PDB file of C-alpha atoms in Angstrom:
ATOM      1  CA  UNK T   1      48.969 113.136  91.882  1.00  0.00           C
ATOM      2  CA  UNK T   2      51.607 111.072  90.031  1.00  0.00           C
ATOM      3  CA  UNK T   3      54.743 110.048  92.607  1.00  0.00           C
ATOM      4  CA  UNK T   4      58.720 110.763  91.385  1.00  0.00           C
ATOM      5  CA  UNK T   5      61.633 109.933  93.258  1.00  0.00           C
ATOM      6  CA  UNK T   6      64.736 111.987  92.037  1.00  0.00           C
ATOM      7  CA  UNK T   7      67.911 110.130  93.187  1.00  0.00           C
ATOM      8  CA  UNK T   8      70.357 112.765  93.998  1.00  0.00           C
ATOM      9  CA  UNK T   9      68.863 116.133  94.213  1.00  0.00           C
ATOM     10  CA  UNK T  10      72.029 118.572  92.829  1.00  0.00           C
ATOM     11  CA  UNK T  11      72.083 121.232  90.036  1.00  0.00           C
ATOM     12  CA  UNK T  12      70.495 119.013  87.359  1.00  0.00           C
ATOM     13  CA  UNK T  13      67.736 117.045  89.810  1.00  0.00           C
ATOM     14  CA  UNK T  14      66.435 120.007  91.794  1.00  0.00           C
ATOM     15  CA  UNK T  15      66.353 121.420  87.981  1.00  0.00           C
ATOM     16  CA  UNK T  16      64.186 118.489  86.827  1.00  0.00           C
ATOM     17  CA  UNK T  17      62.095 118.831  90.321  1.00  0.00           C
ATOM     18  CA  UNK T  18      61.318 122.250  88.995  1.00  0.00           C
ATOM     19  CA  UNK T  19      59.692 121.435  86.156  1.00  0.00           C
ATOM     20  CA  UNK T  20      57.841 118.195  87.289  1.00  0.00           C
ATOM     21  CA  UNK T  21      56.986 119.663  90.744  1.00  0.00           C
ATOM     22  CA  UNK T  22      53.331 121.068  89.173  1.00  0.00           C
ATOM     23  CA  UNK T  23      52.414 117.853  87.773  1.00  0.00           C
ATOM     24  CA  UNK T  24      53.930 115.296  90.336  1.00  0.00           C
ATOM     25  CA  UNK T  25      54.829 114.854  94.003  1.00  0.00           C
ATOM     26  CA  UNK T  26      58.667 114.863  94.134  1.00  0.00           C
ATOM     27  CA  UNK T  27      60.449 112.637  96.733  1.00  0.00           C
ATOM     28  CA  UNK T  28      63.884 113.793  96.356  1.00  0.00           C
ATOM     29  CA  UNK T  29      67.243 111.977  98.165  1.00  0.00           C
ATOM     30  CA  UNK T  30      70.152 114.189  99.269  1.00  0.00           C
ATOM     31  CA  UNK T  31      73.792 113.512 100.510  1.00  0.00           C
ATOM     32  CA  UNK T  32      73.734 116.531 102.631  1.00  0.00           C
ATOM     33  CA  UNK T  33      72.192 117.218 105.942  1.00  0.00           C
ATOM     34  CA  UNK T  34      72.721 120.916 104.924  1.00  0.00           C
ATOM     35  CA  UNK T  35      69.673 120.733 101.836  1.00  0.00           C
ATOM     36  CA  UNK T  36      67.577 118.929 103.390  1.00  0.00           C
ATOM     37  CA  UNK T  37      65.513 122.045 104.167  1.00  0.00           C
ATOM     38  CA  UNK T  38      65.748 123.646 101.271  1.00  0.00           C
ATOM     39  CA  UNK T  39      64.633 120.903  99.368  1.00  0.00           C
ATOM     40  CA  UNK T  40      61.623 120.495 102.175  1.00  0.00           C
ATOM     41  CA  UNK T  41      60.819 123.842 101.773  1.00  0.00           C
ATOM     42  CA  UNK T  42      60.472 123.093  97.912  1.00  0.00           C
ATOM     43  CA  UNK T  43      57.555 121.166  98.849  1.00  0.00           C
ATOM     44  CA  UNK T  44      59.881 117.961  97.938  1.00  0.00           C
ATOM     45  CA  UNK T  45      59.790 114.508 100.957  1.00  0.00           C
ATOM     46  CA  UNK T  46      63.264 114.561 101.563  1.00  0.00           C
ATOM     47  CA  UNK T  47      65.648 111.571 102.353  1.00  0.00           C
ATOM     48  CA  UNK T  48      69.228 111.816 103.324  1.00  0.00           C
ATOM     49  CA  UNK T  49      71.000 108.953 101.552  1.00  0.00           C
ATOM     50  CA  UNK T  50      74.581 107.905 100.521  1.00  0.00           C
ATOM     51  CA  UNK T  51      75.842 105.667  98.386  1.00  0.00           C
ATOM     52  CA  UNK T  52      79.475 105.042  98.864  1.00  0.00           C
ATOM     53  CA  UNK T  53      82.022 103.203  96.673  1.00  0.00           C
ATOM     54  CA  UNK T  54      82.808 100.812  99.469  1.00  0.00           C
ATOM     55  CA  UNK T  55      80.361  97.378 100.642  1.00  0.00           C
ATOM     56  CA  UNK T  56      77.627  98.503 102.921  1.00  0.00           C
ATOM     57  CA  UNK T  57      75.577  95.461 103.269  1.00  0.00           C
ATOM     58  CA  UNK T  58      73.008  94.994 105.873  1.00  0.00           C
ATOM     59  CA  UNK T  59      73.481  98.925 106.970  1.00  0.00           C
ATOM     60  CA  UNK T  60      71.482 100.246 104.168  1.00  0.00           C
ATOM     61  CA  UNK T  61      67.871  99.961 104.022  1.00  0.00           C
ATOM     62  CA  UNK T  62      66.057  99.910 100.760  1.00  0.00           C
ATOM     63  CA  UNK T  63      63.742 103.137 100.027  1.00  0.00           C
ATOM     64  CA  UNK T  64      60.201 102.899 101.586  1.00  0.00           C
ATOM     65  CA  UNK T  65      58.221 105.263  98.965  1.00  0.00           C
ATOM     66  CA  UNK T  66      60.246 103.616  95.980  1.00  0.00           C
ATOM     67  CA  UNK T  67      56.783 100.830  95.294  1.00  0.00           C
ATOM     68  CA  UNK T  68      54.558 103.867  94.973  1.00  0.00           C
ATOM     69  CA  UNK T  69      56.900 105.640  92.872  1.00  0.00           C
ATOM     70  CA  UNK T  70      55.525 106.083  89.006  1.00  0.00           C
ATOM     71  CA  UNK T  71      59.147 106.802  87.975  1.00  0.00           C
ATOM     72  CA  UNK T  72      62.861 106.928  89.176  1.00  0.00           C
ATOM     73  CA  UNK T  73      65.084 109.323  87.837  1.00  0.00           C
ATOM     74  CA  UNK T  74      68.854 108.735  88.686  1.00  0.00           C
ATOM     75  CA  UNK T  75      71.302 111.773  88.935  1.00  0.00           C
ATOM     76  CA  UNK T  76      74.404 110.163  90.691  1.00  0.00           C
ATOM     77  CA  UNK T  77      77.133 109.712  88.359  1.00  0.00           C
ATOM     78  CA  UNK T  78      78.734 106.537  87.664  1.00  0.00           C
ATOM     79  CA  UNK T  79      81.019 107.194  84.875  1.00  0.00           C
ATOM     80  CA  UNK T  80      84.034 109.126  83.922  1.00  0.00           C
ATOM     81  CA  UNK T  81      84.526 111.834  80.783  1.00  0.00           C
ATOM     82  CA  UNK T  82      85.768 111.590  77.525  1.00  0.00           C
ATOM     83  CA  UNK T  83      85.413 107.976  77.572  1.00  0.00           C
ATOM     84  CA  UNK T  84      87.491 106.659  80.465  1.00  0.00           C
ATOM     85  CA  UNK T  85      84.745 104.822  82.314  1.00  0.00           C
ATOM     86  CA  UNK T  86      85.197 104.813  86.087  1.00  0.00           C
ATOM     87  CA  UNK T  87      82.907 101.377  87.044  1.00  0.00           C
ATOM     88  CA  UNK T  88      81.985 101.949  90.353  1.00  0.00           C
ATOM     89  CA  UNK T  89      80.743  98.794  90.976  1.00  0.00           C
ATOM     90  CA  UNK T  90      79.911  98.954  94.939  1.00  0.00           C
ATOM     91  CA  UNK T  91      77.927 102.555  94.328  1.00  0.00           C
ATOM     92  CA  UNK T  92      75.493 101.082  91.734  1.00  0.00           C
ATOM     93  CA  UNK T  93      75.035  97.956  94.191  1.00  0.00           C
ATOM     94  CA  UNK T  94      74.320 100.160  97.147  1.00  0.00           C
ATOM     95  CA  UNK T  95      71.793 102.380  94.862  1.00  0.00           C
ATOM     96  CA  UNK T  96      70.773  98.962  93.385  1.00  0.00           C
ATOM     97  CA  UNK T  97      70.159  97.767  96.796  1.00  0.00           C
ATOM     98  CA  UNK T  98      68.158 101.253  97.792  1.00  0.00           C
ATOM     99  CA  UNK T  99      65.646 100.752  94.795  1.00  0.00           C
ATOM    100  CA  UNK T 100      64.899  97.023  95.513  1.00  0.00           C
ATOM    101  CA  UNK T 101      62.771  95.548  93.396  1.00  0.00           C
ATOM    102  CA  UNK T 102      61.571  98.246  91.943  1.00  0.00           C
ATOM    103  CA  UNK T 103      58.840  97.846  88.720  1.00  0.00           C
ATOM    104  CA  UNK T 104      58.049 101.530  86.913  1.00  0.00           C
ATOM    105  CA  UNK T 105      59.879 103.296  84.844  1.00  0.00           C
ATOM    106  CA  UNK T 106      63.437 104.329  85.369  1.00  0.00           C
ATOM    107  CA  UNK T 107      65.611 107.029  83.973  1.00  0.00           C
ATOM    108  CA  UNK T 108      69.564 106.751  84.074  1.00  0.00           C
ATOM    109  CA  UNK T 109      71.966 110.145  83.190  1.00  0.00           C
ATOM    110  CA  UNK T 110      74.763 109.027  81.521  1.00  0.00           C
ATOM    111  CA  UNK T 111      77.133 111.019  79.519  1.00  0.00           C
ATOM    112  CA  UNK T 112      78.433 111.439  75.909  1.00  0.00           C
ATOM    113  CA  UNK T 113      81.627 110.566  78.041  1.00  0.00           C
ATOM    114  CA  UNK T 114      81.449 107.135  77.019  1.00  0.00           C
ATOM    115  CA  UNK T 115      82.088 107.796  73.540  1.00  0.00           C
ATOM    116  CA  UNK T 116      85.510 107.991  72.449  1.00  0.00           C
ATOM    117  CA  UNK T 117      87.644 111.063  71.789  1.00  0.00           C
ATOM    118  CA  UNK T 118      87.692 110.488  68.160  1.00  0.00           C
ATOM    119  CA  UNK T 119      87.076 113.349  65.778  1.00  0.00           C
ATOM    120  CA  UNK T 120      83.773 111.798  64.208  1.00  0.00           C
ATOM    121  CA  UNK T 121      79.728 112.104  64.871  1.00  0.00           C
ATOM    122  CA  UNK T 122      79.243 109.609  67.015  1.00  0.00           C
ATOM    123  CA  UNK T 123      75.484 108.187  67.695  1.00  0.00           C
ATOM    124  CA  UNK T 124      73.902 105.770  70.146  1.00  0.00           C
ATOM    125  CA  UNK T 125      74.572 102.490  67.918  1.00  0.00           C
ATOM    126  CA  UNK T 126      78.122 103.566  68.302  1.00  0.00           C
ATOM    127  CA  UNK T 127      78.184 102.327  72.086  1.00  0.00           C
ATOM    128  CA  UNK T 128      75.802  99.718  73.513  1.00  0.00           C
ATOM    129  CA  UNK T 129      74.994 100.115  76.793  1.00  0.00           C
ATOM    130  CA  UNK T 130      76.078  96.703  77.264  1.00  0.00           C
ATOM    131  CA  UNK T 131      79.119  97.881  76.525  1.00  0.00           C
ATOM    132  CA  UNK T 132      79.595 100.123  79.262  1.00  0.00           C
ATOM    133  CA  UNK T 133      79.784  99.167  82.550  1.00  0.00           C
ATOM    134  CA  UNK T 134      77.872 102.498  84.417  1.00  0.00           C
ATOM    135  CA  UNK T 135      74.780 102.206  81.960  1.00  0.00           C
ATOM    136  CA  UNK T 136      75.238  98.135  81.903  1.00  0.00           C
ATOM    137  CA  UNK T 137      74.887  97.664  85.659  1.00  0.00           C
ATOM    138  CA  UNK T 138      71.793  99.358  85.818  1.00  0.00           C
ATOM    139  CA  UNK T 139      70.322  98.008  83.236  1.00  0.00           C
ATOM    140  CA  UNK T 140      71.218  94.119  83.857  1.00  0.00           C
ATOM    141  CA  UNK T 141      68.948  95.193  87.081  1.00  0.00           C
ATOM    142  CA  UNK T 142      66.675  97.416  85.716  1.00  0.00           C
ATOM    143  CA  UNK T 143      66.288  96.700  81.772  1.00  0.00           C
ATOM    144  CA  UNK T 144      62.985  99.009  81.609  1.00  0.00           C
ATOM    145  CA  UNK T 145      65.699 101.506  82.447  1.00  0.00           C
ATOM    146  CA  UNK T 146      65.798 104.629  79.741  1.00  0.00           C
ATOM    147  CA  UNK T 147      69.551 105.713  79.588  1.00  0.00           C
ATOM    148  CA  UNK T 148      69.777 109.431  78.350  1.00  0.00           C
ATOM    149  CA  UNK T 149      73.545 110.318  77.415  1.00  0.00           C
ATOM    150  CA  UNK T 150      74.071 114.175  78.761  1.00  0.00           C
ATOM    151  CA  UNK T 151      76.259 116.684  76.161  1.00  0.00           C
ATOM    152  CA  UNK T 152      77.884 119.297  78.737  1.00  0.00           C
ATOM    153  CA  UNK T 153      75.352 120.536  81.202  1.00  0.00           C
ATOM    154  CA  UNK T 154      74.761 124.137  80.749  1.00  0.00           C
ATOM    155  CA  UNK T 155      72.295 127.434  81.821  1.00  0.00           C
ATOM    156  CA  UNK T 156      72.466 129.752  84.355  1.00  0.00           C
ATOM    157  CA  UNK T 157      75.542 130.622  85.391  1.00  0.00           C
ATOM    158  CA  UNK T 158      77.129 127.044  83.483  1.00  0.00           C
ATOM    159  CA  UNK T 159      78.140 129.163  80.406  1.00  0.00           C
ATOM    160  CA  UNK T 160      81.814 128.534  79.401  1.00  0.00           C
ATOM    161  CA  UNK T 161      82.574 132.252  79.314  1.00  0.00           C
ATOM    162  CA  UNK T 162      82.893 131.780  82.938  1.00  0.00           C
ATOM    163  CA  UNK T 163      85.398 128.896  82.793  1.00  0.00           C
ATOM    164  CA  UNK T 164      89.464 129.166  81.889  1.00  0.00           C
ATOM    165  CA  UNK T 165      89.321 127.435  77.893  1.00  0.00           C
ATOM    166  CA  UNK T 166      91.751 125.432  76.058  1.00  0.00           C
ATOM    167  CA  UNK T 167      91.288 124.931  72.615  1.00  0.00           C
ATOM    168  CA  UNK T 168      89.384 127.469  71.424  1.00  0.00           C
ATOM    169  CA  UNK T 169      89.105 125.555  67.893  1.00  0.00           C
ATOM    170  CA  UNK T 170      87.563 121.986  69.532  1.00  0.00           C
ATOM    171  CA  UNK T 171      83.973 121.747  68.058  1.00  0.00           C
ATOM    172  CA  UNK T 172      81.287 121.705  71.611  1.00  0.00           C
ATOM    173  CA  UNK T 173      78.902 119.250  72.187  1.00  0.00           C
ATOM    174  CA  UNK T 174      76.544 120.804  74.783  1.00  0.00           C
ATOM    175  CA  UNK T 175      72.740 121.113  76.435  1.00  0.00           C
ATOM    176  CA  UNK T 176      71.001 123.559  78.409  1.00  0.00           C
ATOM    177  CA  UNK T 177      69.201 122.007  81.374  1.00  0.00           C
ATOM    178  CA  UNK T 178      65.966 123.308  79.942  1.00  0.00           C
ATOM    179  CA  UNK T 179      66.150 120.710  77.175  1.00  0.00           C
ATOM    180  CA  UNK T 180      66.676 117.617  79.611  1.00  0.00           C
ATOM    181  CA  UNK T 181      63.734 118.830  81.120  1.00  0.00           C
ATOM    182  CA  UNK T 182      62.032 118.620  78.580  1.00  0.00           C
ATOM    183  CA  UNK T 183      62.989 115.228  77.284  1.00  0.00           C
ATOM    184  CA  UNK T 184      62.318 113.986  80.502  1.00  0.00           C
ATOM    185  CA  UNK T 185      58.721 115.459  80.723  1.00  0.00           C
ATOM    186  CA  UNK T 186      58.298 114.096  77.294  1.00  0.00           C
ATOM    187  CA  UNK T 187      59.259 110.384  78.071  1.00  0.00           C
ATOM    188  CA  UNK T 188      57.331 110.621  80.929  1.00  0.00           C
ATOM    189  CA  UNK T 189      54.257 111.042  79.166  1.00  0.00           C
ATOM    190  CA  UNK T 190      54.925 108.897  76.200  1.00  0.00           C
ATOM    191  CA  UNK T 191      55.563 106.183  79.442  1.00  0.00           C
ATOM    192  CA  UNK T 192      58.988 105.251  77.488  1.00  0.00           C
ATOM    193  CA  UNK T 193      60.996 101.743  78.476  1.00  0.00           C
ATOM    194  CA  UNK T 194      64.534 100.883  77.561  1.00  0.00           C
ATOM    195  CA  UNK T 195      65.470 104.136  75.530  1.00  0.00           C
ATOM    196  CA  UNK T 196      68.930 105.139  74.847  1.00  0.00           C
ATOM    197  CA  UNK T 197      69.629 108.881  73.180  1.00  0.00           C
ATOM    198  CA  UNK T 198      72.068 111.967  72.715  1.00  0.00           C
ATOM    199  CA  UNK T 199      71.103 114.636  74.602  1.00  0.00           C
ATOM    200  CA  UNK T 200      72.911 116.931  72.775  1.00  0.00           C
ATOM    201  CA  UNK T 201      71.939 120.311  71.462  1.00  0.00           C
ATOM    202  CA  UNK T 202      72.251 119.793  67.234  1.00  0.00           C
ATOM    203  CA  UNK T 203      74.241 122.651  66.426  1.00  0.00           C
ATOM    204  CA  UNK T 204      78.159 122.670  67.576  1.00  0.00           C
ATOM    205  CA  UNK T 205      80.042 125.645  67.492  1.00  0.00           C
ATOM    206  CA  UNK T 206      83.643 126.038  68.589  1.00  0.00           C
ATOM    207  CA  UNK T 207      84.567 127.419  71.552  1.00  0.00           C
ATOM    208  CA  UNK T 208      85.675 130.480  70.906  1.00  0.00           C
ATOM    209  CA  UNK T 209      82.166 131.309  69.188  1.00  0.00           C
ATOM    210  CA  UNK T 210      80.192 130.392  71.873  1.00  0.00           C
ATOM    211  CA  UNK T 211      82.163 132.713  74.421  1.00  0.00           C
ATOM    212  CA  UNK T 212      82.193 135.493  72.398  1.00  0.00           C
ATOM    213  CA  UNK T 213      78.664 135.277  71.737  1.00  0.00           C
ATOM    214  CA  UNK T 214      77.838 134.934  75.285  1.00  0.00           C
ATOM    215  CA  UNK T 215      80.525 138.212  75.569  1.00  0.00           C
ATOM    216  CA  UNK T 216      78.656 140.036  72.590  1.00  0.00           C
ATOM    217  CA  UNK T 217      81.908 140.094  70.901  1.00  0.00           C
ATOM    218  CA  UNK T 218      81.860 139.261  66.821  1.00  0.00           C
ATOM    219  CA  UNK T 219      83.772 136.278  65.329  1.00  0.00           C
ATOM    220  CA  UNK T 220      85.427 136.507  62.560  1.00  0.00           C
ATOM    221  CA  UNK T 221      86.668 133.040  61.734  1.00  0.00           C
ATOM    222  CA  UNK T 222      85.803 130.218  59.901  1.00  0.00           C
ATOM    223  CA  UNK T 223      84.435 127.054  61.922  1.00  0.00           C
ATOM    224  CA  UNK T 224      85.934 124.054  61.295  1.00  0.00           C
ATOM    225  CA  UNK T 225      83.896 120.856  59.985  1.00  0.00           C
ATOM    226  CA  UNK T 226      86.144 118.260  61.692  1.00  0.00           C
ATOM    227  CA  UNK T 227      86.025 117.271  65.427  1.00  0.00           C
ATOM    228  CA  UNK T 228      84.353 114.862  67.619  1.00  0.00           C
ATOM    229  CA  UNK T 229      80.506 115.575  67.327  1.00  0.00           C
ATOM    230  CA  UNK T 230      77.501 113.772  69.355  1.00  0.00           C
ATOM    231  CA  UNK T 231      74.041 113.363  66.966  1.00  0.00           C
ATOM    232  CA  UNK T 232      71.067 113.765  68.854  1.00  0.00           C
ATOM    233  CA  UNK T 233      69.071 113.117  65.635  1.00  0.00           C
ATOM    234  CA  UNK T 234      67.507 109.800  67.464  1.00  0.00           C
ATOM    235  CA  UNK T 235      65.785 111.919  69.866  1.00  0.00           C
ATOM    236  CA  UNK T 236      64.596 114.140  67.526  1.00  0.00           C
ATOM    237  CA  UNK T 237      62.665 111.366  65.178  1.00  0.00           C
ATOM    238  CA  UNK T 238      61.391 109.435  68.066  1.00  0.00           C
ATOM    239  CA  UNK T 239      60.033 112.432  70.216  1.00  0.00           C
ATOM    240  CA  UNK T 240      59.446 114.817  67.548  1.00  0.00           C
ATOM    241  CA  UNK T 241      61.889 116.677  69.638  1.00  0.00           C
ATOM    242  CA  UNK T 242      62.324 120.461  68.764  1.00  0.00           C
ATOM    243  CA  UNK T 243      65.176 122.209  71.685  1.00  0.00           C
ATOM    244  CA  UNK T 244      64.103 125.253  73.374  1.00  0.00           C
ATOM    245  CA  UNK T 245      68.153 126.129  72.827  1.00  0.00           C
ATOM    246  CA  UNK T 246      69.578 124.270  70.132  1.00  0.00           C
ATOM    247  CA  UNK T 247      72.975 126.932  69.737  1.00  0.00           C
ATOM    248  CA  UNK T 248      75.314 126.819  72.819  1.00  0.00           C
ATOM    249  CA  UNK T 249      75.975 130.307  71.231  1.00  0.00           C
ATOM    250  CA  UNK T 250      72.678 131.640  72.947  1.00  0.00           C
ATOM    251  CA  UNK T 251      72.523 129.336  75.806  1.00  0.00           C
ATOM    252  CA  UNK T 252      72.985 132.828  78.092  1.00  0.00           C
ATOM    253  CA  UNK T 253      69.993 134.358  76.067  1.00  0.00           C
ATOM    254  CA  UNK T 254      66.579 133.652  78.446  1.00  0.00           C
ATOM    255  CA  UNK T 255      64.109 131.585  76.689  1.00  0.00           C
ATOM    256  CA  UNK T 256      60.378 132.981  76.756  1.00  0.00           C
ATOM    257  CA  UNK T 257      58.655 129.689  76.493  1.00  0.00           C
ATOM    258  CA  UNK T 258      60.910 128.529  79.745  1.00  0.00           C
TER     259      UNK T 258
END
């Protein structure tokens, strides 16, 4: 059985460990003492690992499993929202440092956060990753690396009728964890190298659409065609990608083929 190593187990890695788990052996890395079961108990090898925004060299040793690995998919964030990039320079060099000299294939989640907060569709040759510094670093080590740019990470209980909303009007640019998932498993099998795409679901509501949908309440207004939009439409062509939820509006709505 194929060997992944999911760097930084949360929400959206023990989601992609749920999907791969029946086709690969999943060697998963954790902050916390306190999932280390639960992730065992998964059926996942388990190492506790930080990686702090502070020098650590000579205390941190690199990953044993990582040259049997078949792919590395990296969860930790790196980068701020909305385009104000947060380089954390001494993080990537300790998860640098972790991976060694590692040769497969590597997977980076970025954000659409490194886009600007202009009201325009915005696609990948809009931003190189050479132009920002949390995909850059990686990729000056690792340029096999595949850097997929996450909308707003949704499903489950993530629906935004949950949070407290401003701007009711502002067009959304969202995904339901199902869909990474699925790109992932995709890439995986098409053994991609040095990708960069949208993750984005293609249709963008407003707001106040997408909660009342996920309310059952009606909407009665008229949605605007301005506001800051993210194209996934790279994706699409290259992976013949169709999105098990590609309406935030139903995002709350079970999928059967999940």
């Amino acid at each position: 059985m194929k060997k992944i190593g999911i760097i930084g187990c949360g929400w959206l890695g023990g989601h992609i460990a749920e999907r791969l788990s029946g086709r690969y052996e999943i060697f998963a890395t954790t902050t916390t003492e306190s999932k280390i079961k639960d992730l065992s108990d998964k059926g996942y090898q388990v190492t506790q690992v930080d990686f702090p925004d502070h020098d650590i060299t000579g205390t941190l040793s690199k990953w044993e499993i990582a040259p049997q690995l078949d792919a590395v998919i990296i969860t930790v964030p790196f980068s701020g929202v909305r385009g104000t990039e947060i380089p954390l320079y001494e993080k990537a060099h300790n998860l640098l440092t972790f991976l060694g000299d590692y040769k497969g294939q590597v997977y980076l989640m970025s954000s659409t956060g490194v886009y600007p907060n202009d009201e325009k569709e915005f696609t990948e040759d809009n931003k190189s990753a050479d132009d920002v510094p949390s995909e850059s670093v990686i990729k000056n080590k690792f340029p096999q690396v595949n850097i997929l740019r996450l909308a707003g990470l949704m499903g489950d209980q993530r629906l935004l009728k949950n949070y407290n909303i401003s701007n009711l009007d502002m067009l959304v640019n969202h995904i339901h964890y199902a869909d990474i998932c699925s790109v992932v498993e995709k890439m995986l099998d098409n053994q991609s190298q040095s990708k960069v795409y949208n993750v984005v679901a293609p249709v963008h509501p407003n707001k106040e659409e997408v909660i009342n949908a996920q309310k059952d309440l009606p909407y009665s207004g008229d949605r605007t065609a301005e506001g800051r939009t993210i194209s996934p439409a790279r994706l699409i062509s290259d992976l013949n990608f169709e999105f098990q939820y590609p309406d935030p509006r139903y995002f709350h709505i079970p999928n059967a083929s999940e």
